[in-house]
Amino acid sequence: MHVTPATARISSQALKHNIQTIKRKAPNSKVIAVVKANAYGHGVEFVSSVIENDVDCFGVARLEEALRLRSNGITKPIVLLEGFFDDKALAIMAVNNIQTVVHNQEQLQALQQANLPNKLKIWFKIDTGMHRLGFNFDEVEKFYYALTQCPNVDANIGFMSHFSRADELNCDYTRLQLQRFLDAVAGRGERSIAASGGILFWQDSHLEWIRPGIIMYGISPNNDVCSTKDLKPVMTLISSLIAVRNLKKDEPVGYGGTWISEQNTKIGIVAIGYGDGYPRDMPQGTPVLINGRRVPVVGRVSMDMLAVDLGFESDDKVGDEVILWGENLPIEEIAEKSGILTYELITKLTPRVLTEYVD
């Protein structure tokens, strides 16, 4: 008997395929590959090393993530997409070729007061309607001018913004945001506003730089698998059956007896649960893939296990592989069924899940 516990199988071949596909969609744009949150749960050291030669820059959320890339031998530029949180970070960034978004007056003041060994590449963040980070339109002239006068700032200032509704194809708000961005920048420097949704659905937004995130990992930003039909899932989450049991009609399964069998059947117990990051409140009937067929999750998900209804005539056995999402079972379908974002599903996997790198 051999049982594989919860494992994220990560494909370098799929990852490289996706990067090349994305570059064909925006052939005139440079690429900031977004690898924040441990490369969306895929393993930042592995992902960054696989694609470094295929991208122009990496994007992370925080300085610690950038330093993790540097310690892994990554030499391409890295951008802090949330900017820096501490004045002391500036000197560390300067000696490690780490670029930063600047989105508020406090960051600007820290740059003005710092004593740095060399100048920093800055991305000036403009709020075009997300209303999360960035300078307002009426502040752009004032603060951009201040950046140009700062001795710690490289003269090649970039401009960045972020769509809030790019995955809504019939919404005019994205066009409004794009026009606001183009008007505010007015040819001053290199620009970036297209993340995954912009890359897929709004070709006019590609500009000089694009920032692929979720689509780099073969996942749609809006659960529409058709929009990513030319991409491949990089992660396949697998586990194994650790028990197969006969269950009589009208018998319950799991905590609370929330599911009761309507007929005699066989129940499979899978070695994965909310302790691995598979959601506890995953709805009844959520599919998993066993031996090429879909079977439903039944009962409550436990910390270390979940149950599936294999069917009375099934011949599945202990040790058989179970696919929770990925190849042949799109994570978008799991997200649609559960009401949980794909982003959350992949980034909530816990360190207990093993990682298997293939290809």
Coordinates of C-alpha atoms in Angstrom, one line a residue:
M1 CA 0.0 0.0 0.0
H2 CA 1.2 3.5 -0.8
V3 CA -0.8 6.6 0.2
T4 CA 0.1 10.1 -1.0
P5 CA -1.0 12.8 1.5
A6 CA -2.2 16.2 0.5
T7 CA 0.3 17.4 -2.2
A8 CA 0.4 20.4 -4.5
R9 CA 1.9 19.2 -7.8
I10 CA 3.5 22.2 -9.6
S11 CA 4.3 22.0 -13.3
S12 CA 7.2 24.1 -14.6
Q13 CA 6.1 23.2 -18.2
A14 CA 2.7 24.7 -17.6
L15 CA 4.2 27.8 -16.0
K16 CA 6.5 28.4 -18.9
H17 CA 3.7 27.8 -21.4
N18 CA 1.5 30.4 -19.7
I19 CA 4.3 33.0 -19.7
Q20 CA 4.8 32.6 -23.4
T21 CA 1.1 32.7 -24.0
I22 CA 0.7 35.9 -22.0
K23 CA 3.6 37.5 -23.9
R24 CA 1.9 36.7 -27.2
K25 CA -1.2 38.5 -26.0
A26 CA 0.8 41.6 -25.2
P27 CA 3.8 41.4 -27.6
N28 CA 4.8 45.1 -27.1
S29 CA 4.7 45.1 -23.3
K30 CA 7.4 44.2 -20.8
V31 CA 6.4 41.8 -18.0
I32 CA 6.3 42.3 -14.3
A33 CA 5.6 38.7 -13.1
V34 CA 3.6 38.9 -9.8
V35 CA 4.9 36.4 -7.3
K36 CA 3.5 37.8 -4.1
A37 CA 1.9 35.5 -1.4
N38 CA 4.5 32.7 -2.1
A39 CA 3.7 33.0 -5.9
Y40 CA 0.0 32.6 -5.2
G41 CA 0.8 29.5 -3.2
H42 CA 2.9 27.8 -5.9
G43 CA 6.3 28.3 -4.3
V44 CA 8.1 31.5 -5.0
E45 CA 11.6 30.1 -5.2
F46 CA 10.6 27.6 -7.8
V47 CA 8.3 29.9 -9.8
S48 CA 10.8 32.7 -10.0
S49 CA 13.7 30.5 -11.0
V50 CA 11.7 28.8 -13.7
I51 CA 10.6 32.0 -15.4
E52 CA 13.4 34.5 -14.6
N53 CA 14.7 34.4 -18.2
D54 CA 11.3 34.9 -19.7
V55 CA 10.2 38.0 -17.7
D56 CA 11.6 41.5 -17.2
C57 CA 10.8 42.1 -13.6
F58 CA 9.1 40.6 -10.5
G59 CA 6.3 42.1 -8.4
V60 CA 5.8 41.4 -4.7
A61 CA 3.8 42.9 -2.0
R62 CA 6.4 43.3 0.8
L63 CA 10.1 43.8 1.3
E64 CA 10.5 40.4 2.9
E65 CA 9.2 38.8 -0.2
A66 CA 11.7 40.7 -2.3
L67 CA 14.6 39.7 -0.1
R68 CA 13.5 36.1 -0.3
L69 CA 13.9 36.3 -4.1
R70 CA 17.3 37.9 -3.8
S71 CA 18.5 35.2 -1.4
N72 CA 17.4 32.6 -4.0
G73 CA 19.7 34.1 -6.6
I74 CA 17.1 36.2 -8.5
T75 CA 18.9 39.2 -10.1
K76 CA 16.0 40.7 -12.2
P77 CA 14.5 43.9 -10.8
I78 CA 11.8 43.6 -8.2
V79 CA 9.0 46.0 -7.5
L80 CA 7.3 46.5 -4.1
L81 CA 3.7 46.8 -5.3
E82 CA 2.4 48.1 -1.9
G83 CA 5.5 50.4 -1.5
F84 CA 7.7 50.4 1.6
F85 CA 6.4 50.4 5.1
D86 CA 9.5 51.6 7.0
D87 CA 12.0 54.4 6.4
K88 CA 14.8 51.9 7.3
A89 CA 13.8 49.8 4.3
L90 CA 15.0 52.4 1.8
A91 CA 18.7 51.6 2.3
I92 CA 18.1 47.9 2.0
M93 CA 16.1 48.5 -1.2
A94 CA 18.9 50.7 -2.7
V95 CA 21.6 48.0 -2.3
N96 CA 19.4 45.2 -3.5
N97 CA 18.0 46.8 -6.7
I98 CA 14.5 46.8 -5.3
Q99 CA 12.1 49.2 -6.9
T100 CA 9.1 50.6 -5.1
V101 CA 5.6 52.0 -5.7
V102 CA 5.1 55.4 -4.0
H103 CA 1.4 56.1 -3.3
N104 CA 1.3 58.6 -0.4
Q105 CA 2.9 61.7 1.0
E106 CA 4.5 59.9 3.9
Q107 CA 6.5 57.7 1.5
L108 CA 7.6 60.7 -0.5
Q109 CA 8.8 62.5 2.6
A110 CA 10.8 59.5 3.7
L111 CA 12.5 59.5 0.3
Q112 CA 13.3 63.2 0.6
Q113 CA 14.9 62.7 4.0
A114 CA 16.9 59.5 3.3
N115 CA 20.6 59.3 2.8
L116 CA 21.0 56.5 0.2
P117 CA 24.0 54.9 -1.5
N118 CA 22.3 55.1 -4.9
K119 CA 19.0 56.2 -6.5
L120 CA 15.8 54.2 -6.4
K121 CA 13.6 53.4 -9.3
I122 CA 10.1 54.7 -8.4
W123 CA 6.6 53.8 -9.7
F124 CA 4.2 56.7 -9.1
K125 CA 0.8 55.2 -8.2
I126 CA -2.3 57.1 -9.3
D127 CA -5.7 56.3 -8.0
T128 CA -7.9 56.1 -11.1
G129 CA -11.0 54.7 -9.3
M130 CA -10.0 51.6 -7.2
H131 CA -9.8 54.0 -4.2
R132 CA -7.3 51.8 -2.4
L133 CA -3.8 53.2 -3.0
G134 CA -2.5 56.1 -5.0
F135 CA -2.4 59.8 -5.4
N136 CA -5.6 61.6 -6.4
F137 CA -5.8 63.4 -9.8
D138 CA -5.5 66.8 -8.2
E139 CA -2.3 65.7 -6.4
V140 CA -0.5 64.3 -9.4
E141 CA 1.2 67.4 -10.6
K142 CA 2.4 68.4 -7.1
F143 CA 3.7 65.1 -6.0
Y144 CA 5.2 64.0 -9.3
Y145 CA 7.2 67.3 -9.4
A146 CA 8.4 66.6 -5.9
L147 CA 9.6 63.2 -6.9
T148 CA 11.5 64.6 -9.9
Q149 CA 13.3 67.0 -7.5
C150 CA 14.3 64.3 -5.0
P151 CA 18.0 63.3 -5.2
N152 CA 17.2 59.8 -4.1
V153 CA 14.9 59.1 -7.0
D154 CA 16.0 57.8 -10.4
A155 CA 14.9 60.1 -13.2
N156 CA 13.1 57.3 -15.0
I157 CA 9.9 57.4 -13.0
G158 CA 7.2 54.9 -13.9
F159 CA 3.5 55.2 -13.5
M160 CA 1.1 52.6 -12.2
S161 CA -2.6 52.2 -11.5
H162 CA -4.9 49.3 -10.9
F163 CA -8.3 48.3 -12.3
S164 CA -11.1 47.5 -9.9
R165 CA -13.6 45.8 -12.3
A166 CA -11.5 44.5 -15.3
D167 CA -13.2 41.1 -15.0
E168 CA -16.6 42.7 -15.8
L169 CA -16.6 42.7 -19.5
N170 CA -19.7 44.8 -20.0
C171 CA -18.8 47.5 -17.4
D172 CA -17.6 50.9 -18.7
Y173 CA -15.8 51.7 -15.4
T174 CA -12.6 50.0 -16.8
R175 CA -12.6 52.3 -19.8
L176 CA -13.1 55.3 -17.5
Q177 CA -10.1 54.2 -15.3
L178 CA -7.9 53.7 -18.4
Q179 CA -8.7 57.1 -19.8
R180 CA -8.1 58.8 -16.4
F181 CA -4.7 57.1 -16.3
L182 CA -3.7 58.1 -19.8
D183 CA -4.8 61.7 -19.2
A184 CA -2.9 61.9 -15.9
V185 CA 0.3 60.4 -17.2
A186 CA 0.2 62.3 -20.5
G187 CA 3.3 60.7 -22.0
R188 CA 5.6 61.4 -19.1
G189 CA 7.0 57.9 -18.7
E190 CA 6.5 54.1 -18.8
R191 CA 3.1 53.0 -17.7
S192 CA 1.4 49.9 -16.2
I193 CA -2.3 49.4 -15.4
A194 CA -3.1 45.9 -16.8
A195 CA -3.0 43.0 -14.4
S196 CA -4.6 39.7 -15.2
G197 CA -8.0 41.0 -16.2
G198 CA -6.6 43.8 -18.2
I199 CA -4.3 41.5 -20.1
L200 CA -7.1 39.1 -21.0
F201 CA -10.0 41.5 -21.7
W202 CA -8.7 45.1 -22.3
Q203 CA -6.0 45.1 -25.0
D204 CA -5.8 48.9 -25.0
S205 CA -4.6 48.8 -21.4
H206 CA -1.4 46.8 -22.1
L207 CA 0.8 49.8 -22.5
E208 CA 4.6 49.5 -21.8
W209 CA 4.3 47.1 -18.9
I210 CA 1.8 44.4 -17.9
R211 CA 1.5 42.6 -14.5
P212 CA 0.3 39.0 -14.9
G213 CA -0.8 37.5 -11.6
I214 CA -3.4 34.8 -11.4
I215 CA -3.3 34.0 -15.1
M216 CA 0.4 33.2 -14.9
Y217 CA -0.7 30.2 -12.9
G218 CA -3.4 29.2 -15.4
I219 CA -6.4 30.4 -13.5
S220 CA -9.1 32.8 -14.7
P221 CA -9.6 36.1 -12.8
N222 CA -13.4 35.8 -13.2
N223 CA -14.0 32.0 -13.0
D224 CA -14.7 31.8 -16.8
V225 CA -12.5 28.9 -17.9
C226 CA -13.1 29.9 -21.5
S227 CA -11.1 33.0 -21.0
T228 CA -8.1 31.0 -20.1
K229 CA -8.6 28.0 -22.4
D230 CA -5.1 28.6 -23.9
L231 CA -3.5 28.5 -20.5
K232 CA -2.6 25.5 -18.3
P233 CA -3.2 25.0 -14.6
V234 CA 0.2 25.1 -12.9
M235 CA -1.1 23.5 -9.7
T236 CA -2.9 20.2 -9.3
L237 CA -3.9 19.6 -5.7
I238 CA -4.0 15.9 -5.0
S239 CA -4.3 13.4 -2.1
S240 CA -5.3 9.7 -1.8
L241 CA -8.0 7.5 -0.5
I242 CA -7.0 6.2 2.9
A243 CA -10.2 4.2 3.4
V244 CA -13.1 2.8 1.4
R245 CA -16.1 1.8 3.5
N246 CA -19.6 0.4 2.9
L247 CA -22.4 2.6 4.0
K248 CA -26.0 1.6 4.3
K249 CA -29.0 3.7 3.3
D250 CA -30.1 6.3 5.8
E251 CA -26.7 6.3 7.6
P252 CA -24.9 9.7 8.2
V253 CA -21.4 10.6 7.5
G254 CA -19.1 13.0 9.4
Y255 CA -19.6 15.5 12.2
G256 CA -23.1 16.7 12.9
G257 CA -24.7 14.1 10.6
T258 CA -25.2 16.8 8.0
W259 CA -25.3 14.3 5.1
I260 CA -27.3 11.0 5.1
S261 CA -27.0 8.5 2.4
E262 CA -30.2 8.0 0.3
Q263 CA -29.1 4.5 -0.7
N264 CA -26.5 1.8 0.0
T265 CA -23.2 3.1 -1.2
K266 CA -19.4 3.2 -0.7
I267 CA -17.7 6.1 1.1
G268 CA -14.1 7.1 0.4
I269 CA -12.1 8.9 3.0
V270 CA -9.5 11.3 1.5
A271 CA -6.4 12.5 3.3
I272 CA -7.0 16.2 3.2
G273 CA -9.0 18.7 5.3
Y274 CA -9.1 22.2 6.6
G275 CA -5.8 21.7 8.4
D276 CA -4.4 21.6 4.9
G277 CA -6.3 24.6 3.7
Y278 CA -9.2 22.8 2.0
P279 CA -12.2 24.8 3.3
R280 CA -14.2 23.3 6.1
D281 CA -17.5 24.6 4.8
M282 CA -17.0 23.3 1.3
P283 CA -20.6 22.6 0.1
Q284 CA -22.1 19.1 -0.3
G285 CA -21.6 17.9 -3.8
T286 CA -18.4 19.7 -4.6
P287 CA -16.6 17.4 -7.0
V288 CA -13.3 15.6 -6.8
L289 CA -11.7 13.5 -9.4
I290 CA -11.0 9.8 -8.8
N291 CA -10.0 7.3 -11.5
G292 CA -11.2 9.7 -14.2
R293 CA -14.7 10.3 -12.8
R294 CA -16.2 13.0 -10.6
V295 CA -17.5 12.1 -7.2
P296 CA -19.1 14.4 -4.7
V297 CA -17.8 15.5 -1.3
V298 CA -20.3 14.5 1.4
G299 CA -20.6 15.5 5.1
R300 CA -18.5 18.1 6.8
V301 CA -14.8 18.5 6.0
S302 CA -12.7 17.5 9.0
M303 CA -9.3 18.9 9.9
D304 CA -7.4 16.0 8.3
M305 CA -10.0 14.2 6.1
L306 CA -13.0 14.5 4.0
A307 CA -15.5 12.0 2.7
V308 CA -16.7 11.4 -0.8
D309 CA -19.6 9.2 -2.2
L310 CA -18.0 6.7 -4.5
G311 CA -21.2 4.9 -5.4
F312 CA -22.2 1.3 -4.6
E313 CA -20.8 -0.2 -7.8
S314 CA -17.4 1.5 -7.5
D315 CA -14.1 -0.4 -7.3
D316 CA -11.9 2.4 -6.0
K317 CA -9.3 1.3 -3.5
V318 CA -7.0 2.6 -0.8
G319 CA -4.1 4.5 -2.3
D320 CA -6.0 5.7 -5.4
E321 CA -5.2 9.3 -6.3
V322 CA -7.8 12.0 -5.7
I323 CA -7.6 15.3 -7.6
L324 CA -9.1 18.2 -5.6
W325 CA -8.5 20.8 -8.4
G326 CA -6.1 21.4 -11.3
E327 CA -5.6 19.2 -14.3
N328 CA -9.0 18.0 -15.6
L329 CA -10.9 19.6 -12.7
P330 CA -10.6 23.4 -13.0
I331 CA -10.2 25.3 -9.8
E332 CA -12.7 27.8 -11.2
E333 CA -15.4 25.2 -11.0
I334 CA -14.5 24.6 -7.3
A335 CA -14.6 28.3 -6.7
E336 CA -18.0 28.6 -8.4
K337 CA -19.4 25.8 -6.3
S338 CA -18.1 27.0 -3.0
G339 CA -18.4 30.8 -3.4
I340 CA -14.7 31.0 -2.4
L341 CA -12.4 33.0 -4.7
T342 CA -9.8 31.0 -6.6
Y343 CA -7.2 33.5 -5.2
E344 CA -8.2 32.4 -1.7
L345 CA -8.3 28.7 -2.4
I346 CA -4.7 28.6 -3.7
T347 CA -3.2 31.0 -1.2
K348 CA -4.8 29.4 1.9
L349 CA -3.1 26.0 1.5
T350 CA -1.1 25.4 4.7
P351 CA 2.6 24.4 5.0
R352 CA 1.5 20.8 5.8
V353 CA 0.6 20.3 2.1
L354 CA 3.6 18.8 0.4
T355 CA 5.0 20.3 -2.8
E356 CA 5.9 18.2 -5.8
Y357 CA 7.7 19.9 -8.7
V358 CA 7.3 18.2 -12.0
D359 CA 8.5 18.6 -15.6

